Amino acid sequence: MLKKLIEASQEKSNLEVSNADFLSAVCGDKFPMGKYPARMICGKVLGSFEARVKAAGIRGIPISNLSQIPSTIDSNNYFCISSFLPSEMNKFIGIDGLEHKTAIWSRKSDFFHQMKCISLDDIGKKVNLNSVTLPPSAIIETSPGNYQIHYILSGDDTYNRTKCEKVINGLADAGLTDGGAKGINRFMRLPVGSNTKKHLSEENGQYFQTRLIHWEPKKIYTLDELISHYKLSLRPFRNRRIKQIDIGVQLKQDVDQYWENLLSKVETKNLIEDVNLMNEWITVECPWSENHTDKAARIAGLASPNIRNGWIGAFHCFHRSCRGKNLKDLFAFIGQGDINACK
């Protein structure tokens, strides 16, 4: 199937799809991202790829409008397959004498918001073309005979970090993508740009220009459709744990019991979406999702007790209508009064 699509592309001229058009389709109705709390993150590398990455890595910038998307033909242009929430808010005093806030952004998976597409890397060089049997949304040739395959995603579970990570791991375990391309925060190449790795330099000094050779943005899949088609085995994901400190045996027992009780009470309201006690945050449905303007964005986070939240946990919904709601509001919703009800 994939070979036929690639062969057909050689008989046609290059598809005229800009990086902005490509990313708009990948993000669906969530782009531009200016009115949403999350951002897509793009990267750009000029000049020698090896020298820049070795010195400083690929720097990402949050995209709030189409003009910010890197698009020059002679640079390495990237997009991240997921959107992210701000890692923190930086306060400063403006020239007007008032306090302002600016968001600080990071591609760390701790700040994951939603996975926009599943991408298979190094198809052709490391992965056999015949292995890819589900028609893709896009195919980008990133170096001669080597491709990145993209499946645009939809569905509430694209907000579920643990499930997204398991699907990516499952694809790698099945040999459908390069094992080094795992991660919900991976950069993939945009269709317009160049691959400036040294070994791809042509005799005239020009680098390989990436190109979109297949484009069907209306082919949109759910995670479950990918799991079913490729018969993926979703092994448990080894989540990163927060740094542990010695808080004493008795306090540790008290905290563990409190957390267990809290989860039990939240579960009675059928709010838990995904639980992995090895992870700091678990996925829950926001109790006030009916008030969200975007009904699909119903996912919130419940943090386990740790030193950063005073060993009581935390609740956070990223929707604007829930601004200011916290763990106390969650306790009130589940009818338990206050934090002491779980001790």
Coordinates of N, CA and C in Angstrom, one line a residue, residues 47-48 74 194-209:
G47 N 21.5 26.3 9.3 CA 22.9 26.0 9.1 C 23.2 24.5 9.4
S48 N 24.4 24.2 9.8 CA 24.7 22.8 10.1 C 23.9 22.2 11.2
D74 N 15.3 26.8 3.5 CA 16.7 26.3 3.7 C 17.0 26.0 5.2
S194 N 14.5 21.9 4.9 CA 15.6 21.1 4.4 C 16.2 20.3 5.5
N195 N 16.8 19.2 5.1 CA 17.5 18.3 6.0 C 19.0 18.6 5.9
T196 N 19.6 19.3 6.8 CA 21.0 19.8 6.7 C 22.0 18.9 7.4
K197 N 21.7 17.6 7.5 CA 22.7 16.7 8.1 C 23.8 16.5 7.0
K198 N 25.0 16.5 7.5 CA 26.2 16.5 6.6 C 26.2 15.5 5.5
H199 N 25.8 14.3 5.9 CA 25.8 13.2 4.9 C 24.8 13.3 3.8
L200 N 23.9 14.3 3.9 CA 22.9 14.5 2.9 C 23.2 15.7 2.0
S201 N 24.4 16.3 2.2 CA 24.8 17.4 1.4 C 25.1 16.9 -0.1
E202 N 24.5 17.6 -1.0 CA 24.7 17.3 -2.4 C 26.0 17.9 -2.9
E203 N 26.4 17.4 -4.1 CA 27.7 17.9 -4.7 C 27.8 19.4 -4.8
N204 N 26.6 20.0 -5.1 CA 26.6 21.5 -5.3 C 26.5 22.2 -3.9
G205 N 26.6 21.5 -2.8 CA 26.5 22.1 -1.5 C 25.1 22.3 -1.0
Q206 N 24.1 21.9 -1.8 CA 22.7 22.1 -1.4 C 22.3 20.8 -0.6
Y207 N 21.4 21.1 0.4 CA 20.9 20.0 1.3 C 19.6 19.5 0.7
F208 N 19.2 18.3 1.2 CA 18.0 17.7 0.8 C 16.8 18.5 1.2
Q209 N 15.9 18.8 0.3 CA 14.7 19.5 0.7 C 13.6 18.5 1.0

